[in-house]
XYZ file of C-alpha atoms in Angstrom:
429
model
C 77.571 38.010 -31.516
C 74.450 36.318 -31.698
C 73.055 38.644 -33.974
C 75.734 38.276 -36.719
C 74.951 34.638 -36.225
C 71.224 34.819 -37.219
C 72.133 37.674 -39.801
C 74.938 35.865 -41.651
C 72.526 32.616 -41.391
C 69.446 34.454 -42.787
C 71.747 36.387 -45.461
C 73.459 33.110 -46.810
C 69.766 31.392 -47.079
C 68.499 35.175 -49.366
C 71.487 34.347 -51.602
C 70.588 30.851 -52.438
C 73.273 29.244 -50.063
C 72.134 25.576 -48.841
C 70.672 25.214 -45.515
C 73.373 23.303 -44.036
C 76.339 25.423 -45.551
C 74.554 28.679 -44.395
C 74.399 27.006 -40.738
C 78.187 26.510 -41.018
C 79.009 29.698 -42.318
C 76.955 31.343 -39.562
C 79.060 29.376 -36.955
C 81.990 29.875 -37.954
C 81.254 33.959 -38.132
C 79.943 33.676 -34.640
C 83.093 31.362 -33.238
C 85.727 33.797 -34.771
C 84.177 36.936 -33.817
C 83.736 34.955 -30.240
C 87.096 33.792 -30.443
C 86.323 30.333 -29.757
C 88.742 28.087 -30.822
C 87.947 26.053 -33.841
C 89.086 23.105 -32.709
C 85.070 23.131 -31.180
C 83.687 23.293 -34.278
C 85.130 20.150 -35.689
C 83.861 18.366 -32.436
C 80.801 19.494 -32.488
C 80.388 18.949 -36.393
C 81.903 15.234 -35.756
C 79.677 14.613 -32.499
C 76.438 15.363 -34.378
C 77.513 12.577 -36.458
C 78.242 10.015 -33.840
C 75.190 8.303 -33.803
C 74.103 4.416 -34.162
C 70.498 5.162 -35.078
C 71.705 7.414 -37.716
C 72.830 4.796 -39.699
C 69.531 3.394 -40.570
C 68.938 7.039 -43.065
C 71.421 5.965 -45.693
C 69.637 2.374 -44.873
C 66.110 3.325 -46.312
C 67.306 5.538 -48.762
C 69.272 2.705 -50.472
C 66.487 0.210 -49.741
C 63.747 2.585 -51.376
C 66.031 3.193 -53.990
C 66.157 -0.424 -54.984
C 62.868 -1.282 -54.958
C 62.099 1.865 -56.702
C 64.717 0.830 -59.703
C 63.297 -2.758 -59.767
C 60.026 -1.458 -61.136
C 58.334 -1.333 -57.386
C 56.253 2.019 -58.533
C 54.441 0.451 -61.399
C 53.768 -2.544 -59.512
C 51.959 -0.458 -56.589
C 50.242 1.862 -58.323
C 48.671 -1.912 -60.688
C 47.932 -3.598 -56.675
C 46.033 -0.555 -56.130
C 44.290 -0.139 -58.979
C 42.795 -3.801 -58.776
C 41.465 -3.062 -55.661
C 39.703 -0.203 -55.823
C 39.789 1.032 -59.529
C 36.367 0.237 -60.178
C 34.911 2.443 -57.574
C 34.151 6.479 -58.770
C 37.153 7.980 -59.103
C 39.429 4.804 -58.235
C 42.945 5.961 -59.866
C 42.835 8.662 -56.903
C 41.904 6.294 -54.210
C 44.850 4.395 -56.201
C 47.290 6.795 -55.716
C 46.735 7.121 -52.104
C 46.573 4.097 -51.645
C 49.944 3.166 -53.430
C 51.836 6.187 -51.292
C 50.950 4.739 -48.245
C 52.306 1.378 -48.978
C 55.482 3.654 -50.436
C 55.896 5.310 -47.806
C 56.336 2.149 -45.667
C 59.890 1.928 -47.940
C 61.007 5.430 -48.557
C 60.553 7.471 -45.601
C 60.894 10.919 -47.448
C 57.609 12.442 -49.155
C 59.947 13.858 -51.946
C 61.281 9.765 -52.989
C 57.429 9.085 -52.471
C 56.687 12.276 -55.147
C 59.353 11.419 -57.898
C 58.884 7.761 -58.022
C 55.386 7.233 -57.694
C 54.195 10.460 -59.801
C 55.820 9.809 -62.791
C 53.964 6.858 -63.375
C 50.339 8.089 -61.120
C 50.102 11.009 -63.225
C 50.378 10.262 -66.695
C 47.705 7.120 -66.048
C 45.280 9.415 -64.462
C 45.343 12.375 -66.800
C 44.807 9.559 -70.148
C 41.997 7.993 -67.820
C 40.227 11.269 -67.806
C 41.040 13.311 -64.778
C 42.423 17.057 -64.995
C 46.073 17.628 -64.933
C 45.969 19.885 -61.782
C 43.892 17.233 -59.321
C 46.328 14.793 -60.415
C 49.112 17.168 -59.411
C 47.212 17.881 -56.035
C 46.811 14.628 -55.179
C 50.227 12.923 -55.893
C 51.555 15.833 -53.936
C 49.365 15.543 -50.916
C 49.615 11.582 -50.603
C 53.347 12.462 -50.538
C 53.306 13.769 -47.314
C 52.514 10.260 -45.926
C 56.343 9.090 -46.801
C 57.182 10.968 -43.554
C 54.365 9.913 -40.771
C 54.314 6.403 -41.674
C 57.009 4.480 -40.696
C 60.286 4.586 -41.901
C 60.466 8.646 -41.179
C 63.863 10.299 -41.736
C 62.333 13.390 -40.281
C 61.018 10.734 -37.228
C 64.320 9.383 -36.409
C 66.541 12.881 -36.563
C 63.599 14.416 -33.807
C 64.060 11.041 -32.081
C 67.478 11.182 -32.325
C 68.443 14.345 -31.089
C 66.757 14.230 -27.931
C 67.012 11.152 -26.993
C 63.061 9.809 -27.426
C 62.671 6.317 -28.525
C 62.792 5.818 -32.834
C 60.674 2.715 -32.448
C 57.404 4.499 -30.176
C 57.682 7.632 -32.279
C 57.103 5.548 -35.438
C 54.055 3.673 -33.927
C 52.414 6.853 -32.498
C 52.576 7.642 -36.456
C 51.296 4.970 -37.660
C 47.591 5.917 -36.825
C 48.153 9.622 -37.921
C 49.244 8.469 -41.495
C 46.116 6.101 -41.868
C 43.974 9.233 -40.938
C 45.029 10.907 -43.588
C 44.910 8.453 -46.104
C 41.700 7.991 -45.454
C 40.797 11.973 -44.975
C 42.717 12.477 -48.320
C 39.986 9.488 -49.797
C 37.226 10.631 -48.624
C 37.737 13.960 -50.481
C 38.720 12.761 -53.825
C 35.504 10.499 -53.887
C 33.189 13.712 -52.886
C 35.105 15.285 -55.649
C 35.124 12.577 -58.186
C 31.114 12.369 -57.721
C 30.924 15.954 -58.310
C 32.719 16.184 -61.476
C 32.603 12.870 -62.855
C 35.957 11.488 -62.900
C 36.215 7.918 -64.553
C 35.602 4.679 -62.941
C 36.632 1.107 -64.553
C 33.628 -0.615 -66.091
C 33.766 -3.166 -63.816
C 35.342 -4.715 -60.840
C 38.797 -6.343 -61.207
C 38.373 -10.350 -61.592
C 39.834 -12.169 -58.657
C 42.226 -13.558 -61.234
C 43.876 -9.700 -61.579
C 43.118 -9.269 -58.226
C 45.341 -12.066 -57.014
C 48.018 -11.490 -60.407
C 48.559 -7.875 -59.080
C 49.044 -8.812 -55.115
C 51.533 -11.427 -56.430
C 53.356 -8.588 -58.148
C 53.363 -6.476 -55.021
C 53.702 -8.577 -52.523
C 57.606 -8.196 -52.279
C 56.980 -4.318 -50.984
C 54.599 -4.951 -48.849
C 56.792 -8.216 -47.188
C 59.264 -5.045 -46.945
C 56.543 -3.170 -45.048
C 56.480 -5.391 -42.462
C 59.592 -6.490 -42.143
C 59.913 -2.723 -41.194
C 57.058 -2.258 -39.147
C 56.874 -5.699 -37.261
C 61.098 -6.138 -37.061
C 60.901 -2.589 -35.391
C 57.744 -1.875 -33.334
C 57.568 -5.704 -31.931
C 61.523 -4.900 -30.839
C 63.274 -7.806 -32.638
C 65.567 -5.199 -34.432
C 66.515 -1.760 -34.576
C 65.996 0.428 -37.040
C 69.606 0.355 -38.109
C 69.204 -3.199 -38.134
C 66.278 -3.133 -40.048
C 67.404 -1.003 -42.540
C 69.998 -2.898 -43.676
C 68.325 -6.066 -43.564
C 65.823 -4.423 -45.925
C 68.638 -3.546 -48.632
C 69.599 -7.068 -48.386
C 65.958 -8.131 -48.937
C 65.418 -5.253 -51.733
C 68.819 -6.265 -53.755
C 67.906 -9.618 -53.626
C 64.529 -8.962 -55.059
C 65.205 -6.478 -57.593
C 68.364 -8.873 -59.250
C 66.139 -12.477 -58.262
C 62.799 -11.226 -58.695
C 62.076 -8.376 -60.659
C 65.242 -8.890 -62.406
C 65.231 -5.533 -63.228
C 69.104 -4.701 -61.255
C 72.050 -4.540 -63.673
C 74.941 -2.414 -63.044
C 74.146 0.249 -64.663
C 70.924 0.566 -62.142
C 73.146 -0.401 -58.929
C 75.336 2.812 -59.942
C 72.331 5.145 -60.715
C 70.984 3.275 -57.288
C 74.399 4.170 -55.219
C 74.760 7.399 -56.739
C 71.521 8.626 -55.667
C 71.753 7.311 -52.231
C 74.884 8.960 -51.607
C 73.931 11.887 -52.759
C 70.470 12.122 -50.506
C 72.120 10.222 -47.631
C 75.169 12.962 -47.779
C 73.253 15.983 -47.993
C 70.806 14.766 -45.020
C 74.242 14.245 -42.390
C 75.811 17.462 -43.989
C 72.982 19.144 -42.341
C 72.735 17.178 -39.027
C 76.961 17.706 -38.224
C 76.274 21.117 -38.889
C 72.767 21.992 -36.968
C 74.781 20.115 -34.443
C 77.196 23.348 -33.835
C 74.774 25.698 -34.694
C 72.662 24.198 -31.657
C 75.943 24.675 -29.575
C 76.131 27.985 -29.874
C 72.563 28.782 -29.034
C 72.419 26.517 -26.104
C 75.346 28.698 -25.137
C 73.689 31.527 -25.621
C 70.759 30.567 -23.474
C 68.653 30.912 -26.388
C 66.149 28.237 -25.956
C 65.608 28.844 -22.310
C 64.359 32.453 -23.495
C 61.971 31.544 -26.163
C 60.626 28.619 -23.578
C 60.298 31.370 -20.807
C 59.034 33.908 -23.425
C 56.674 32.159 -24.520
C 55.356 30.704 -21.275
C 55.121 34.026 -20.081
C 52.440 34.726 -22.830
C 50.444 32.088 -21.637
C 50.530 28.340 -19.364
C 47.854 26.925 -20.991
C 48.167 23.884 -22.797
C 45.908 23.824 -25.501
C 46.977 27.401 -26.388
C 50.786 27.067 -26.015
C 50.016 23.855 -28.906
C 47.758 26.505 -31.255
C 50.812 28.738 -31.108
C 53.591 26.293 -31.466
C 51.096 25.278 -34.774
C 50.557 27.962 -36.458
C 54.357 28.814 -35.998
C 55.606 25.298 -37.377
C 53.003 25.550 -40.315
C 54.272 29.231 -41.497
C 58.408 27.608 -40.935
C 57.324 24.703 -43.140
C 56.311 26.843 -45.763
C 59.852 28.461 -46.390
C 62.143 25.811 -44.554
C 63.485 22.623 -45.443
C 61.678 20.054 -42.913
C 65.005 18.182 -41.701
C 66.719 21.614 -41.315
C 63.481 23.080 -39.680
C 63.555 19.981 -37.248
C 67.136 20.193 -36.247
C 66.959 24.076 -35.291
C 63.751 24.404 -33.226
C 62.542 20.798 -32.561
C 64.753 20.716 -28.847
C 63.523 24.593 -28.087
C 59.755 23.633 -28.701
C 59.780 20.442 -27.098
C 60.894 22.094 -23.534
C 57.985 24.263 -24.127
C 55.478 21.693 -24.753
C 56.750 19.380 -22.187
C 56.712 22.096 -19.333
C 52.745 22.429 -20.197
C 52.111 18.858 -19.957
C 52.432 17.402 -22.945
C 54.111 13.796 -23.930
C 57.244 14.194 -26.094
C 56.125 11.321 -28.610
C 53.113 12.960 -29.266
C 54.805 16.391 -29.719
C 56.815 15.037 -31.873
C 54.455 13.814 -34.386
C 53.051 17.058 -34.166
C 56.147 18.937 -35.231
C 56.727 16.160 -38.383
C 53.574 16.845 -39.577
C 53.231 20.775 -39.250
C 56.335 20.784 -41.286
C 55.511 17.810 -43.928
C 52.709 19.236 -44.761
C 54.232 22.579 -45.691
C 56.298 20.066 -48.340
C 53.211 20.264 -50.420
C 52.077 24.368 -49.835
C 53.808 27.591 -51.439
C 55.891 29.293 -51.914
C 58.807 26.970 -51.539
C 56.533 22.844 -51.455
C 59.292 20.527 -52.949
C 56.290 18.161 -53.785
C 54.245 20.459 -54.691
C 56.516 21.841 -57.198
C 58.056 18.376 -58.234
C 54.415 17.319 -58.631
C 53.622 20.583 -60.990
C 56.546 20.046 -63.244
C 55.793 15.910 -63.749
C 51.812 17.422 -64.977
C 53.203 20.006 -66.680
C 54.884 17.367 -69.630
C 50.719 15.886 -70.067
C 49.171 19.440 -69.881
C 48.440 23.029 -68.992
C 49.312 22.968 -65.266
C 50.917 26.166 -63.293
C 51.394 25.869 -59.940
C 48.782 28.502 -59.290
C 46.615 25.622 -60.930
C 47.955 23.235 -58.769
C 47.646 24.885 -55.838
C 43.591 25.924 -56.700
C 43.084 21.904 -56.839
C 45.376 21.280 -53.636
C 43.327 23.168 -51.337
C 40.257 20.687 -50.431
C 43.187 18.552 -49.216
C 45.067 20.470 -47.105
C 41.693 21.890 -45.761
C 41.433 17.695 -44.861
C 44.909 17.549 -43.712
C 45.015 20.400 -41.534
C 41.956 18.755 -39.768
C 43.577 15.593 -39.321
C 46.961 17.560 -38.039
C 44.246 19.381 -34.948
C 42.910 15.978 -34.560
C 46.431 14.637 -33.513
C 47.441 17.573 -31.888
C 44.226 17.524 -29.645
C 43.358 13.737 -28.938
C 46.628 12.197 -27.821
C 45.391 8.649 -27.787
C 45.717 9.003 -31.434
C 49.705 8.980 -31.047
C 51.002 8.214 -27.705
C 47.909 6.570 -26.699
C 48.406 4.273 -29.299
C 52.107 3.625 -29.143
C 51.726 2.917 -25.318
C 48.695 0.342 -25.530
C 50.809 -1.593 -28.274
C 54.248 -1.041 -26.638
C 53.830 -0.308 -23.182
């Protein structure tokens, strides 16, 4: 039976069936022809659910959504701009620099993608840049929504095995910096090279301080998040809801930008994401039954300790294999399948479960921005594709110095644990 449950799973996904409905349907083939009673699967589907932490996803998602409506995006992208606009290619640096502040609110790379691009791209393309860099690089900054804390991906790893949400999100913390700054670094050596604007001159103080006025209610946000959680005044339930409080407050108060018509579109669109997201945990929950029933786990940890004990080889493996899943799979999905299988593997060979877990988020974020099936990337390509000729074979040409940058940041972490758990201990003990 447990190959009619991988072959009605992988047959649902080639007909276009959603990940978490082509987990169910591959259950419940397995638990009839098993004849299990189905009373299980409701448990199991219901037990996946019954979480506290898991709370805190609809939490961000409505939080990010407010700011997000209340004209947060703009605002960013202008606190940015001021401070590093001037230098050689500064609207890149800009756009970085805004989706790392972003992604201190959202938590997903595709939120980070939609809200951010459709106002990044349009500037940079009528400042001067090509279309398809300004595709590339709104797609790769995206893929810091997930590493720096909030992380939905973060808390369902965390979640599901039982490691602590608060450590895993300040082992990311450095990660995320490392490839803002990677990600920088290439768009100036690139902006030299083909001599991509600049603003004439440096930003008065005057703009400087009228655009961190603007901003500053995001980045208060930011920390709320990042100091609430990692200094261990309040979970990240908690904090979540404390920052939808704080985000409707300032989007009707301060931005005045929050009518009804926005709360709806704001509800709507929370609902929907926040939905979809525990769809797919209740039913990777029975789906991850089954296989722990079936042993399977335990054989792909024994198999492939068997090929080899060696640490640093059983984490090139466990790579390469996360980085070809994240090109096809969904990264939540991806997470809830094999992150419990690989992290027996990688803990038998020695290594920490934070750190692994950072590892796994960013093999598979970063395959949110590669063909053939990179949400941002292709969320990214049709945003440039309104302001000019843009494919995604374009997009993709312009993409690769980045990933080349990202994918050396991504060895970095996997090889120089200080970077993740080495940080989270000496700030958390």
């Amino acid at each position: 039976m447990v190959a009619v449950l991988f072959i009605v799973f992988l047959g649902a996904l080639a007909i276009g069936v959603p990940v978490a409905f082509s987990l169910g349907l591959a259950s419940v083939a397995y638990m009839l022809g098993s004849h299990i009673q189905m009373i299980n699967f409701a448990q199991y589907f219901f037990k996946g659910l019954d979480s506290f932490t898991l709370l805190c996803i609809p939490g961000f998602t409505f939080a990010g959504n407010l700011m997000n409506q209340g004209g947060i995006s703009e605002k960013l992208l202008d606190f940015a701009d001021a401070l590093v606009g001037h230098i050689t290619g500064g609207l890149a640096y800009a756009n970085v620099l805004a989706s790392m502040v972003f992604a201190g609110i959202s938590g997903t790379a595709l939120s980070d993608t939609v809200a951010l691009g459709g106002v990044e791209i349009p500037m940079m393309v009528n400042q001067g840049y090509d279309v398809p860099f300004s595709v590339a690089i709104t797609a790769a900054s995206s893929c810091l929504g997930p590493i720096i804390p909030p992380s939905v991906p973060m808390i369902m790893a965390a979640t599901m095995t039982g490691l602590s949400v608060s450590k895993m999100f300040m082992a990311g913390i450095v990660p995320g910096l490392l490839l803002g700054l990677g990600m920088c670094a290439t768009c100036y050596i690139l902006s030299v090279k083909r001599h991509y604007p600049k603003r004439d001159k440096r930003a008065s103080w005057s703009h400087v301080l009228h655009a961190t006025k603007e901003a500053i209610w995001a980045l208060i946000m930011v920390a709320i998040i990042l100091f609430g959680i990692m200094g261990g005044i309040v979970t990240p339930t908690e904090a979540s809801i404390i920052c939808v409080v704080y985000g409707l407050f300032v989007a009707v108060f301060i931005y005045r930008k929050m009518g009804p018509k926005e709360m709806y579109s704001c509800l709507k669109d929370t609902v929907s994401s926040a939905s979809a997201i525990m769809a797919l945990v209740a039913f990777a929950n029975v789906f991850a039954f089954i296989l722990t029933k079936e042993h399977i786990p335990s054989m792909i940890a024994d198999a492939m300790l068997r090929l080899t004990s060696n640490k640093y080889l059983i984490l090139l493996l466990i790579n390469l294999f996360l980085i070809f899943v994240g090109m096809f799979m969904e990264t939540i999905a991806a997470i809830l399948i094999l992150f419990p299988t690989l992290l027996a593997v990688a803990t038998a060979v020695g290594v920490d479960p934070i750190q692994f877990g950072i590892i796994v988020v960013m093999n598979l974020v970063l395959g949110l921005c590669t063909p053939p099936v990179g949400v941002c990337l292709f969320a990214a390509t049709n945003i440039g594709s309104r302001y000019g000729k843009c494919t995604l074979s374009d997009s993709v040409k312009a993409l690769v110095p980045l990933l080349i940058v990202n994918f050396g940041v991504l060895f970095l972490v996997t090889y120089v644990p200080f970077l993740t758990v080495g940080v989270a201990n000496l700030v958390m003990g």
